[in-house]
mmCIF file of C-alpha atoms and ligand atoms in Angstrom:
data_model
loop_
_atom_site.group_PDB
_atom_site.id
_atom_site.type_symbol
_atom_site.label_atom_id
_atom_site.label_comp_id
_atom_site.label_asym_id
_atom_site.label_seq_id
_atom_site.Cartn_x
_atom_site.Cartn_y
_atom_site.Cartn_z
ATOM 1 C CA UNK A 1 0.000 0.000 0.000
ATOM 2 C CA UNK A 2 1.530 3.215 -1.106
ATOM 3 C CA UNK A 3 0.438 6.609 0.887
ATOM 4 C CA UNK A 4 -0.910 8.899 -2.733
ATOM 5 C CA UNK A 5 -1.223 12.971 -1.685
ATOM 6 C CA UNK A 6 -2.746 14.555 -4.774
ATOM 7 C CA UNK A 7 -2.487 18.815 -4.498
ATOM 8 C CA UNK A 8 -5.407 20.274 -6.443
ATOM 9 C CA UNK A 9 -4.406 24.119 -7.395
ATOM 10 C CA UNK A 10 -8.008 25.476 -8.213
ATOM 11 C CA UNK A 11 -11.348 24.860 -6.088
ATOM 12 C CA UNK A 12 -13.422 23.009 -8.479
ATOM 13 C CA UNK A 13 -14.636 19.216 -7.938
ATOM 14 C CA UNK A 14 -12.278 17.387 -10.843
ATOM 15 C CA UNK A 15 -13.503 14.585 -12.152
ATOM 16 C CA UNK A 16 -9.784 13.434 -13.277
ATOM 17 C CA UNK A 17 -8.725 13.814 -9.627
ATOM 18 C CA UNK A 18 -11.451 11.587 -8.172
ATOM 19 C CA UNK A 19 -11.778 8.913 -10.755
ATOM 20 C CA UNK A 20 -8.062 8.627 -9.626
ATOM 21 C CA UNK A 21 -8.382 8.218 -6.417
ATOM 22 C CA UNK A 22 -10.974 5.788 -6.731
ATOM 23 C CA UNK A 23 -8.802 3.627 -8.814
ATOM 24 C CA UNK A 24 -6.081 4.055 -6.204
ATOM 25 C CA UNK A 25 -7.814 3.201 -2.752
ATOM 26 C CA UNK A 26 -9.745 -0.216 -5.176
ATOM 27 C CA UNK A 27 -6.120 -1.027 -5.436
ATOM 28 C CA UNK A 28 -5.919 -0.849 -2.019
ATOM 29 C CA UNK A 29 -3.716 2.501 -1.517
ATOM 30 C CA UNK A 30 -4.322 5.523 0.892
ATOM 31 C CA UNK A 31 -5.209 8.742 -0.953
ATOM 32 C CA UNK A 32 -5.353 12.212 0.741
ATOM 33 C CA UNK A 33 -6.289 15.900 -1.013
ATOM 34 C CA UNK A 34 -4.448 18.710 -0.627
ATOM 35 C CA UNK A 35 -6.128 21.542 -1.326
ATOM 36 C CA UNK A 36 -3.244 24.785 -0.339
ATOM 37 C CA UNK A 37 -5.691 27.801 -0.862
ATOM 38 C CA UNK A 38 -8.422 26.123 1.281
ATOM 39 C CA UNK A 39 -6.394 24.184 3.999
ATOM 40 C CA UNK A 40 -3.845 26.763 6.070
ATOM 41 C CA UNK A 41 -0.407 24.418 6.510
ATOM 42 C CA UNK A 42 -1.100 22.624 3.628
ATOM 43 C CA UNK A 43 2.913 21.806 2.909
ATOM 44 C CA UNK A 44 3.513 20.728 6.560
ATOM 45 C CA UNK A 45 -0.101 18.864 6.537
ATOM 46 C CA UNK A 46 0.996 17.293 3.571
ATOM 47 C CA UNK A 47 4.995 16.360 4.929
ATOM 48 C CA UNK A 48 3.074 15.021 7.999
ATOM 49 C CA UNK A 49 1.130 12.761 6.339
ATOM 50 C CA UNK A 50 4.765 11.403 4.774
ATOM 51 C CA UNK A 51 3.478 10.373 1.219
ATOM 52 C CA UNK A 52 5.263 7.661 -0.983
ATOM 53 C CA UNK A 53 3.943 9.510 -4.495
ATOM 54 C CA UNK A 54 3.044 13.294 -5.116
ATOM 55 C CA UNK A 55 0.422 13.662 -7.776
ATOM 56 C CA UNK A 56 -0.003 17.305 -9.440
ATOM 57 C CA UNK A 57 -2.428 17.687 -12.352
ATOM 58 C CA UNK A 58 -2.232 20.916 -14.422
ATOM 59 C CA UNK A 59 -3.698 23.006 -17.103
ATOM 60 C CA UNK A 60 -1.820 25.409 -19.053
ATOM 61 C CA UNK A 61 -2.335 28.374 -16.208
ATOM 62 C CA UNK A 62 -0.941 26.358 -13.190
ATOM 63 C CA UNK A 63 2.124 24.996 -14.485
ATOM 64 C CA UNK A 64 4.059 27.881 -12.371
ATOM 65 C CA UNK A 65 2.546 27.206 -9.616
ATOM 66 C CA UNK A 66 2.588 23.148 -9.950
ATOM 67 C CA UNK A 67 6.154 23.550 -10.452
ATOM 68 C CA UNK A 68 6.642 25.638 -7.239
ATOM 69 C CA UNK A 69 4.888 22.921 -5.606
ATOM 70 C CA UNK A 70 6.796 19.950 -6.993
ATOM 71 C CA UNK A 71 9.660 21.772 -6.045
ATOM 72 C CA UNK A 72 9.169 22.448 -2.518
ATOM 73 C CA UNK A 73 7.663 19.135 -1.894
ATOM 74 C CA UNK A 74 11.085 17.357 -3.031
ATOM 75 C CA UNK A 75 13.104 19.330 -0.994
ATOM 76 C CA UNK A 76 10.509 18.642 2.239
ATOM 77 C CA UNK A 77 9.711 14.736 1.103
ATOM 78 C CA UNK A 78 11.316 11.672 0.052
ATOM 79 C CA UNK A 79 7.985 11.414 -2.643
ATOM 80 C CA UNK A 80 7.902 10.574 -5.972
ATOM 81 C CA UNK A 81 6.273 13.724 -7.760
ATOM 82 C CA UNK A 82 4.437 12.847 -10.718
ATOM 83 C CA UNK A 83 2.316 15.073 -12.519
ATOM 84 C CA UNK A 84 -0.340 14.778 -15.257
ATOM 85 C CA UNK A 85 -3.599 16.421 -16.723
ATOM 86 C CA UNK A 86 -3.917 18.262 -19.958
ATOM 87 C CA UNK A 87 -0.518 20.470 -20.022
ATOM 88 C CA UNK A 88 2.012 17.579 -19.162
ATOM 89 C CA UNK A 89 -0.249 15.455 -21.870
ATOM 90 C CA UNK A 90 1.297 17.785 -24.541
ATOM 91 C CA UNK A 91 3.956 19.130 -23.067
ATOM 92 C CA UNK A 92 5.751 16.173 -21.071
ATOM 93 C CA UNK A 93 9.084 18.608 -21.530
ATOM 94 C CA UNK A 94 8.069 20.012 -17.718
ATOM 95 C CA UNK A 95 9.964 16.230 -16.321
ATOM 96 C CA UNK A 96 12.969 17.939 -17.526
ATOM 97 C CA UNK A 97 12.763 20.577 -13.930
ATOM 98 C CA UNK A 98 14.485 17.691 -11.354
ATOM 99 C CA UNK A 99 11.819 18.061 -8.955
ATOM 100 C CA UNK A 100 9.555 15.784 -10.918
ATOM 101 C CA UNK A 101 10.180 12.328 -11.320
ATOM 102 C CA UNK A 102 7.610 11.793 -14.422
ATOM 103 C CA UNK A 103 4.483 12.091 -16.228
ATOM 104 C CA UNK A 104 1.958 10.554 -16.801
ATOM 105 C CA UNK A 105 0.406 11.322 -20.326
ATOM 106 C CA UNK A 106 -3.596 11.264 -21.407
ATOM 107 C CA UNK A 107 -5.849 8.715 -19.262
ATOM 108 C CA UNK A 108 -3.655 8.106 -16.022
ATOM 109 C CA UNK A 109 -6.163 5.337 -13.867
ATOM 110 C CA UNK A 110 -4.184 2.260 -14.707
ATOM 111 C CA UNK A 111 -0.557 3.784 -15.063
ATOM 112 C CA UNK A 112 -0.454 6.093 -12.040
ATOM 113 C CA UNK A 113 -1.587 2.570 -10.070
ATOM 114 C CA UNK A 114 1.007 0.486 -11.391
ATOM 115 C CA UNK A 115 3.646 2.746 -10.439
ATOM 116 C CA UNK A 116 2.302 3.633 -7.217
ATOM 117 C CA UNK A 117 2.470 -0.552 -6.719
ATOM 118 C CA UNK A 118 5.761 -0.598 -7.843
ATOM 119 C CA UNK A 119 6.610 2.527 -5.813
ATOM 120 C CA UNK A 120 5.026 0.527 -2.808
ATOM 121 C CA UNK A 121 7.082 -2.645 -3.598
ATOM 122 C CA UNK A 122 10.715 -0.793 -4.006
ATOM 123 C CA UNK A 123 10.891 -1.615 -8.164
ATOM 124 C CA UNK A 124 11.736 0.199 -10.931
ATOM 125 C CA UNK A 125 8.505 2.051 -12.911
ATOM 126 C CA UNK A 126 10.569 3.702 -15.934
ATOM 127 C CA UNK A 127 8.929 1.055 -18.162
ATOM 128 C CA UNK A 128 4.864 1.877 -17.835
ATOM 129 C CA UNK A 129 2.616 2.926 -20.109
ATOM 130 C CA UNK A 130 2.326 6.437 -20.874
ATOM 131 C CA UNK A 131 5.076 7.652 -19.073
ATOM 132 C CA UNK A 132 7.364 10.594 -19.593
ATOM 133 C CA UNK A 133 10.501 10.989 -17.507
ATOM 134 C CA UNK A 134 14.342 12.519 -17.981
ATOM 135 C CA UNK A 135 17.045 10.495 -18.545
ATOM 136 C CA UNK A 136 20.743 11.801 -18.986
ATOM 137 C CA UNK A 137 19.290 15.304 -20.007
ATOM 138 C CA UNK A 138 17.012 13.634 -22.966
ATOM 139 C CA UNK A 139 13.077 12.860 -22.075
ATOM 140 C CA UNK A 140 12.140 9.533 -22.888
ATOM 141 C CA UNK A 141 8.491 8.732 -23.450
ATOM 142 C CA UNK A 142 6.887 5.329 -23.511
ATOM 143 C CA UNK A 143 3.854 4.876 -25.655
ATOM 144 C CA UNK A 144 0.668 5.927 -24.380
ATOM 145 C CA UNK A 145 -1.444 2.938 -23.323
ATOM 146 C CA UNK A 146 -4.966 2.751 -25.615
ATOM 147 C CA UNK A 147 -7.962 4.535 -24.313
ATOM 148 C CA UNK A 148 -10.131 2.307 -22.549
ATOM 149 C CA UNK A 149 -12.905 1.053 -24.653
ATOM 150 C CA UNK A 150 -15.734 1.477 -21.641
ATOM 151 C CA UNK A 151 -15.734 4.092 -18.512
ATOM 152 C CA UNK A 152 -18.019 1.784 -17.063
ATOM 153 C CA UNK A 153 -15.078 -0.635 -16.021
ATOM 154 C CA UNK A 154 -13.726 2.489 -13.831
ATOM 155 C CA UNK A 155 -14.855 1.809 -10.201
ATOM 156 C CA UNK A 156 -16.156 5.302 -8.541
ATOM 157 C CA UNK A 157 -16.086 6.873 -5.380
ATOM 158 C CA UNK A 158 -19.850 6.447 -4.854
ATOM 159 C CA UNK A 159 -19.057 2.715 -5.490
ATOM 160 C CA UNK A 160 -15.772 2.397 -3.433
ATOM 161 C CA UNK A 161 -18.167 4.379 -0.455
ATOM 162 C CA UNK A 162 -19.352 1.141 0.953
ATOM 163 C CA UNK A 163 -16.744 -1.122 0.653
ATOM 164 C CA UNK A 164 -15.064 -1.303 4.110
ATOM 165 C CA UNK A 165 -11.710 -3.134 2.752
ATOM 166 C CA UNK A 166 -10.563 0.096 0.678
ATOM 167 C CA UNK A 167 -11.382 2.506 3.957
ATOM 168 C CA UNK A 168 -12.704 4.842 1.475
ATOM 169 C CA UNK A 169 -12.846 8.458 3.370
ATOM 170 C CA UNK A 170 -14.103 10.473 0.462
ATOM 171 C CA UNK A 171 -11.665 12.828 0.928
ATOM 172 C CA UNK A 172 -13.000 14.844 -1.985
ATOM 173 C CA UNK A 173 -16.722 15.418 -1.343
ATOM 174 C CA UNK A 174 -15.384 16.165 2.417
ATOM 175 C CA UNK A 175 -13.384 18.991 0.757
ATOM 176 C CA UNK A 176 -15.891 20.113 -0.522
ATOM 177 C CA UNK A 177 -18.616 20.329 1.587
ATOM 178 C CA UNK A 178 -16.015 22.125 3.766
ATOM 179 C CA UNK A 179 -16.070 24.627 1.202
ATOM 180 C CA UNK A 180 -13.438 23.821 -1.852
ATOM 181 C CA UNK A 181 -16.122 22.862 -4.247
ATOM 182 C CA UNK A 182 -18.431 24.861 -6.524
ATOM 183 C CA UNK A 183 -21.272 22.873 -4.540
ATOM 184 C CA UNK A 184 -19.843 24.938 -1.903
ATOM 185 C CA UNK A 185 -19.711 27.889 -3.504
ATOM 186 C CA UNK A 186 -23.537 27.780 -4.112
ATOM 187 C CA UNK A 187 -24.163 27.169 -0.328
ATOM 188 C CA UNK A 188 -24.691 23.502 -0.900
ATOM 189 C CA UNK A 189 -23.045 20.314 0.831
ATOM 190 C CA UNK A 190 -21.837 17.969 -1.018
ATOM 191 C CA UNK A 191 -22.546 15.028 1.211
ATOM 192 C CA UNK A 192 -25.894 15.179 1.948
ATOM 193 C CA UNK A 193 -27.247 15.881 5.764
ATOM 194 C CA UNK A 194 -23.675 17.785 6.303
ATOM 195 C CA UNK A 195 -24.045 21.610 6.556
ATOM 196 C CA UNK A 196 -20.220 23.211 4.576
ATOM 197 C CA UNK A 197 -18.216 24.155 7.060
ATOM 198 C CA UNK A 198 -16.519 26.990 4.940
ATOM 199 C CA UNK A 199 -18.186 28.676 2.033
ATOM 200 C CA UNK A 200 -15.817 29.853 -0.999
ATOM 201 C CA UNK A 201 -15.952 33.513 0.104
ATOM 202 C CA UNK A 202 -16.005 33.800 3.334
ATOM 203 C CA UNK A 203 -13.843 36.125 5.080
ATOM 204 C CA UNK A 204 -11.876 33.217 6.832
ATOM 205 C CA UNK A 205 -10.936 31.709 3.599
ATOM 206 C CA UNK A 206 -6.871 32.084 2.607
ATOM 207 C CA UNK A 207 -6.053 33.557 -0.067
ATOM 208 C CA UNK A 208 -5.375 31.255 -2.676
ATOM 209 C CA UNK A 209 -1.904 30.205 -4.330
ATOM 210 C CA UNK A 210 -2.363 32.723 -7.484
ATOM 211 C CA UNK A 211 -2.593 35.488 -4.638
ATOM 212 C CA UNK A 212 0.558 34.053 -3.119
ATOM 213 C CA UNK A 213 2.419 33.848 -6.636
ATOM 214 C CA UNK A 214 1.692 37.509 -6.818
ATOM 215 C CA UNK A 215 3.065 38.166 -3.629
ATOM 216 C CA UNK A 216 6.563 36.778 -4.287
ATOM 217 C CA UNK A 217 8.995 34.666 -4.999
ATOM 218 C CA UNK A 218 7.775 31.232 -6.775
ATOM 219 C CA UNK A 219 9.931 29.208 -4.653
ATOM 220 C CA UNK A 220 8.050 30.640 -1.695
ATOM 221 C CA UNK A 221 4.586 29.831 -2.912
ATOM 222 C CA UNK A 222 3.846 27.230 -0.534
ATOM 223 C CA UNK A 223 4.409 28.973 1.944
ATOM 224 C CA UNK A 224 3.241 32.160 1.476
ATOM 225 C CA UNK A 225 -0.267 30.565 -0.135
ATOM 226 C CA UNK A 226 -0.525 29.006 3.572
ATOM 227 C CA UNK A 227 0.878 30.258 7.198
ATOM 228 C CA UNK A 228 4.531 31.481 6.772
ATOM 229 C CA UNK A 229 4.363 31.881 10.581
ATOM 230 C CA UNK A 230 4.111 27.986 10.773
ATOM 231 C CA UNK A 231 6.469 26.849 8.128
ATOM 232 C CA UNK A 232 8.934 28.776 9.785
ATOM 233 C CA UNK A 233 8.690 27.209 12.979
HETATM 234 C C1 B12 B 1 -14.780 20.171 -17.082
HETATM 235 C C2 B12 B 1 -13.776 21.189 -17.546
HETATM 236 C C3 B12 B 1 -13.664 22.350 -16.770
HETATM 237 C C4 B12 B 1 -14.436 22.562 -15.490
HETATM 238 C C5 B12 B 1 -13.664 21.919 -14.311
HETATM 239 C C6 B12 B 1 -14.566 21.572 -13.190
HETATM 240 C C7 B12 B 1 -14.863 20.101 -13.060
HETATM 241 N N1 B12 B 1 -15.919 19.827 -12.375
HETATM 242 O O1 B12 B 1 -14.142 19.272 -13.569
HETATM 243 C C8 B12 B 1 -14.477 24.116 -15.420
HETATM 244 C C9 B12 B 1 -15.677 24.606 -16.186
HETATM 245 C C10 B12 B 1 -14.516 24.719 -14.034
HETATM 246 C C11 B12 B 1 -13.200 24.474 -16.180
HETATM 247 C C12 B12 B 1 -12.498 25.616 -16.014
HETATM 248 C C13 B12 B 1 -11.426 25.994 -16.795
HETATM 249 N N2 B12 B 1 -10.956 25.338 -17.872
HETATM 250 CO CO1 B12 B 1 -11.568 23.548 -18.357
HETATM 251 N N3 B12 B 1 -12.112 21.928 -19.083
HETATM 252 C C14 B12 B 1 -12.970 21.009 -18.698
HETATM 253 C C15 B12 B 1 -13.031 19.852 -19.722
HETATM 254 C C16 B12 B 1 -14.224 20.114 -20.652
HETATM 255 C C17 B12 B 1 -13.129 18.441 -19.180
HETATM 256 C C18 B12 B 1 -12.144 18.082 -18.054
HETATM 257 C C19 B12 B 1 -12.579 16.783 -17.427
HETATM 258 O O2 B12 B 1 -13.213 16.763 -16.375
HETATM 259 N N4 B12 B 1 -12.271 15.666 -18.068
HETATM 260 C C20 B12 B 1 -12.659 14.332 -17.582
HETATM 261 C C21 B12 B 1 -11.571 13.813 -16.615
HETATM 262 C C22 B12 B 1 -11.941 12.416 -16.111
HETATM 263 O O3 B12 B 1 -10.371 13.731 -17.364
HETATM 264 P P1 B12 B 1 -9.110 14.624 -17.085
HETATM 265 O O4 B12 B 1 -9.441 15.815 -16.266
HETATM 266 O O5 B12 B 1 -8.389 14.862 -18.351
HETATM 267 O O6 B12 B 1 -8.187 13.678 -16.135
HETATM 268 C C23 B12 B 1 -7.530 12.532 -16.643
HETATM 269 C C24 B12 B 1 -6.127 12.820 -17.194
HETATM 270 O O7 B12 B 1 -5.941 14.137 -17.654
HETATM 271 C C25 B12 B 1 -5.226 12.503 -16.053
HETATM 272 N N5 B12 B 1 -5.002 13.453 -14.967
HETATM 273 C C26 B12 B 1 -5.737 14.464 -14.514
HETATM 274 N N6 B12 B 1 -5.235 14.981 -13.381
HETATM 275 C C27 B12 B 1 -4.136 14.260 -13.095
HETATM 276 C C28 B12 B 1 -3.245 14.332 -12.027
HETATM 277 C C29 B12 B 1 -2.175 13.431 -11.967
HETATM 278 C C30 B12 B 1 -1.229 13.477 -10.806
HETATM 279 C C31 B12 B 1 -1.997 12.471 -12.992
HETATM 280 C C32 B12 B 1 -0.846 11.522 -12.947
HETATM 281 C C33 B12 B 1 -2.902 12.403 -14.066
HETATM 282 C C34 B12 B 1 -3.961 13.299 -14.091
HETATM 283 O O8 B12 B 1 -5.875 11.369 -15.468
HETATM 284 C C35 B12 B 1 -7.279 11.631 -15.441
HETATM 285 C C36 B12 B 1 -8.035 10.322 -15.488
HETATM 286 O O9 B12 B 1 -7.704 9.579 -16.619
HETATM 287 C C37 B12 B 1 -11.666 20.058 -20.465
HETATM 288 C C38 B12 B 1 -11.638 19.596 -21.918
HETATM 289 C C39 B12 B 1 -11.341 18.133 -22.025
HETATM 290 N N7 B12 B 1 -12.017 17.510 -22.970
HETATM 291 O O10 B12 B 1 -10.528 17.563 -21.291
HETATM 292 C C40 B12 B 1 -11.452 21.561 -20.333
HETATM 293 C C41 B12 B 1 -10.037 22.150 -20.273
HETATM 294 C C42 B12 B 1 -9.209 21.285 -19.324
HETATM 295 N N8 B12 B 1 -10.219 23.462 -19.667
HETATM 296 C C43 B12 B 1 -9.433 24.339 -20.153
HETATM 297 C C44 B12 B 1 -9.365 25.695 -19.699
HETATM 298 C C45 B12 B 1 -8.531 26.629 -20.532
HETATM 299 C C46 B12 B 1 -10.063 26.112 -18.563
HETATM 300 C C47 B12 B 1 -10.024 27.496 -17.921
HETATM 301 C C48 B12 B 1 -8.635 28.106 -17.796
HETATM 302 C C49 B12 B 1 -11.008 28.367 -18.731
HETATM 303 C C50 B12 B 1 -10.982 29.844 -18.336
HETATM 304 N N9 B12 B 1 -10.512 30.676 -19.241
HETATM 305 O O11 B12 B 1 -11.364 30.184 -17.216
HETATM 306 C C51 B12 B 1 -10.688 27.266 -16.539
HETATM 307 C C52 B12 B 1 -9.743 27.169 -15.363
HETATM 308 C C53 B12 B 1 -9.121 25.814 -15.155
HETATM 309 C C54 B12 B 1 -7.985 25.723 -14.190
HETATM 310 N N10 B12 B 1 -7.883 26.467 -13.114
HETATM 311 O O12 B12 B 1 -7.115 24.930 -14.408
HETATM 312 C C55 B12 B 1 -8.562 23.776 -21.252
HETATM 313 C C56 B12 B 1 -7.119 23.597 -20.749
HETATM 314 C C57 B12 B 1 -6.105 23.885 -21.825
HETATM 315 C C58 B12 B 1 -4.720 23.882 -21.311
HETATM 316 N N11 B12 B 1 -3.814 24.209 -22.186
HETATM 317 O O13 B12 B 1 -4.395 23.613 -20.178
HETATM 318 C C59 B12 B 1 -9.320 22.487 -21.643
HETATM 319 C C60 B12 B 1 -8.422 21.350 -22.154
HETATM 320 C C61 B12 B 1 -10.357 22.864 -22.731
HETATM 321 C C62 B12 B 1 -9.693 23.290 -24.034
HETATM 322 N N12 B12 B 1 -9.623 22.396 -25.000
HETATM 323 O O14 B12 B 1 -9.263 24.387 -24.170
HETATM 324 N N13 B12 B 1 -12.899 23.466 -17.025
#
């Protein structure tokens, strides 16, 4: 069982994130969201929780700030950083920066589990599917594994909810009924029954990481997008 922190850079309810962690804890791994403009501490919340592999996804807009947090979470872990999502699809060239071991390109279910069982088991992963990583200054990428002919072989996190075995938390609608989501943001709860705890909005809200890139230095990000006070301790 590998321990799987995935940082999520925006506040919306990603489909690519959760179908990924639902094919991670059916595998049997932990899985825990980071979300660093809604959770103060977020880089020493996520060192805490020690994590064997780092997953970043990206668009276009947050590879600055996905590369500030690859970076500070190699110097502060021993994790594998992997990243994937749309921008590292067609532009694997970001595995060149050495704080990120690879990506993962297009559909990531099946690869991101094998390596995070190979990660879990001490072997090498440099051979899966769909993989992008840097090798003696050249990026080498392995052919990207066919799509999958049906979604419907994908287990969910609605599925994965009542299977005891997995110890599915739901990490992700618990986020955002706490306020990260746009169910949130429109004053509803996620999970049914539970009031949010924090809407987007609210006064007591951090600011988010784009307010923190604008306040300094990119290496300081995490930081600064959560309580410098603390880090610093
Ligand atoms: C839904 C969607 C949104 C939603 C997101 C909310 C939600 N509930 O998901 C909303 C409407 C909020 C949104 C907003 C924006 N979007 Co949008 N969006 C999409 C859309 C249509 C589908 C994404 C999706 O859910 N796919 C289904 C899931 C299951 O697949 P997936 O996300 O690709 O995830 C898989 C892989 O990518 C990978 N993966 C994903 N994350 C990770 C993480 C790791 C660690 C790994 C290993 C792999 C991995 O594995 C996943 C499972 O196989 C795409 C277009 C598309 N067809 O992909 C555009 C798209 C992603 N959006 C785009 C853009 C530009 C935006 C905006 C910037 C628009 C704007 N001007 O405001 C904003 C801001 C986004 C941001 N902050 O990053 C562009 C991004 C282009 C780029 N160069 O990055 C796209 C590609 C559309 C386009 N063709 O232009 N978007």
């Amino acid at each position: 069982m590998a321990r799987v922190a995935f940082i999520q850079l925006n506040f919306y309810e990603l489909h690519g994130l959760e179908s990924l962690a639902a094919a991670l804890k059916y595998r049997g791994h932990v899985v825990r969201l980071f979300i660093p403009g809604y959770e103060r501490k977020a880089l020493r919340a996520l060192a805490d929780y020690r994590p064997d592999v780092v997953g970043l996804g990206l668009t276009t807009v947050e590879r600055e700030e996905a590369l500030a947090w690859a970076r500070a979470i190699k110097q502060r872990t021993g994790a594998k950083v992997v990243l994937g999502g749309i921008d590292p699809t067609f532009f694997p060239e970001i595995v060149r920066d050495p704080a990120v071991d690879a990506v993962i390109r297009g559909e990531a279910e099946d690869t991101l589990t094998d390596l995070c069982d190979r990660v879990d088991r001490n072997e090498d992963f440099h051979d899966l599917p769909s993989l992008s990583f840097s090798r003696d200054e050249e990026i080498v990428s392995n052919p990207v594994r066919p799509l999958r002919k049906s979604l419907d072989e994908l287990p969910t996190l609605a599925e994965l909810k009542d299977m005891d075995n997995v110890g599915v938390q739901l990490e992700f609608a618990e986020a955002t009924a706490a306020g990260a989501g746009p169910l949130a943001a429109a004053g509803q709860p996620a999970v049914a029954g539970e009031e949010p705890a924090l809407v987007a909005g609210d006064a007591a809200a951090p600011a988010g990481p784009a307010e923190a890139v604008a306040a300094g230095e990119v290496c300081e990000l995490p930081e600064a997008a959560n309580d410098p006070e603390a880090v610093a301790r």
